[in-house]
């Protein structure tokens, strides 16, 4: 018969199947394994008393997530950091005055 902590961990795995869950004491004792799994299998959740948690992720995952959350400070900076910066784009406007309409 599973205890409450095991049942709670099982529920969390059901709602977050990609995350393996570790109690902080176990994660400390088996840090190398948690580290290896975070690098090879994916994020590893570490909980304290089944409530508080942190997630250990590979550095590449962290960099990708943190890069997405960075906002440029200005519109100019946004365009300078654009993947199209330096691209040879034709931005000339047409000199066509448009059409005449009766009002």
XYZ file of C-alpha atoms in Angstrom:
103
model
C 0.000 0.000 0.000
C 1.605 3.324 -1.070
C 1.995 6.078 1.508
C 0.736 9.635 0.973
C 4.028 10.910 -0.414
C 4.201 8.099 -2.966
C 0.557 8.651 -3.930
C 1.195 12.386 -4.314
C 4.252 11.721 -6.483
C 2.212 9.318 -8.614
C -0.476 11.970 -9.119
C 2.148 14.527 -10.136
C 3.666 12.092 -12.621
C 0.190 11.552 -14.061
C -0.331 15.294 -14.559
C 3.294 15.942 -15.662
C 4.362 12.692 -17.332
C 7.590 14.180 -18.722
C 8.889 15.042 -15.247
C 10.391 12.479 -12.921
C 9.834 13.463 -9.309
C 12.400 13.170 -6.516
C 12.177 13.985 -2.831
C 14.922 16.449 -1.917
C 16.674 13.938 0.383
C 16.778 11.318 -2.382
C 17.895 13.877 -4.962
C 20.772 14.940 -2.689
C 21.857 11.355 -2.136
C 21.579 10.487 -5.838
C 22.569 13.825 -7.335
C 24.711 12.329 -10.095
C 21.795 10.209 -11.278
C 19.368 13.155 -11.186
C 21.928 15.230 -13.117
C 22.419 12.497 -15.730
C 18.662 12.035 -16.184
C 18.127 15.793 -16.549
C 20.707 15.769 -19.365
C 19.456 12.616 -21.112
C 15.795 12.045 -20.271
C 14.492 15.529 -19.540
C 13.474 17.781 -16.645
C 13.617 16.335 -13.131
C 11.269 17.720 -10.439
C 12.650 17.899 -6.890
C 10.107 18.321 -4.095
C 10.256 19.054 -0.377
C 7.525 17.416 1.678
C 5.531 16.849 -1.509
C 4.823 20.566 -1.959
C 7.613 22.955 -2.844
C 9.443 22.034 -5.964
C 12.229 22.998 -8.296
C 13.039 21.543 -11.671
C 16.502 20.539 -12.824
C 16.914 20.929 -16.587
C 19.793 20.646 -19.032
C 21.595 23.926 -19.697
C 20.493 23.935 -23.345
C 16.839 23.756 -22.264
C 17.363 26.552 -19.754
C 19.080 28.764 -22.347
C 16.256 28.183 -24.824
C 13.597 29.013 -22.235
C 15.374 32.078 -20.895
C 16.072 33.413 -24.402
C 12.360 33.231 -25.194
C 11.520 35.245 -22.094
C 13.960 38.094 -22.832
C 12.237 41.142 -24.239
C 14.147 43.811 -26.137
C 14.327 47.132 -24.317
C 13.316 49.165 -27.346
C 11.931 48.789 -30.836
C 15.348 49.710 -32.239
C 16.981 46.907 -30.225
C 14.282 44.501 -31.429
C 15.095 45.242 -35.069
C 18.859 45.112 -34.449
C 18.495 41.619 -32.930
C 16.116 40.423 -35.638
C 17.154 37.388 -37.699
C 16.573 39.612 -40.758
C 19.043 42.287 -39.593
C 21.494 42.869 -42.424
C 19.288 41.100 -44.967
C 19.076 42.785 -48.340
C 15.403 43.739 -48.357
C 13.806 45.978 -50.997
C 11.833 48.507 -48.966
C 11.150 51.035 -51.741
C 7.590 52.344 -51.892
C 5.692 52.420 -55.123
C 5.362 55.948 -56.541
C 1.854 55.107 -57.795
C -0.424 57.890 -56.520
C -3.381 55.536 -56.340
C -6.702 55.999 -58.061
C -9.070 58.902 -58.153
C -12.517 58.443 -56.694
C -15.581 60.641 -56.703
C -17.065 61.648 -53.403
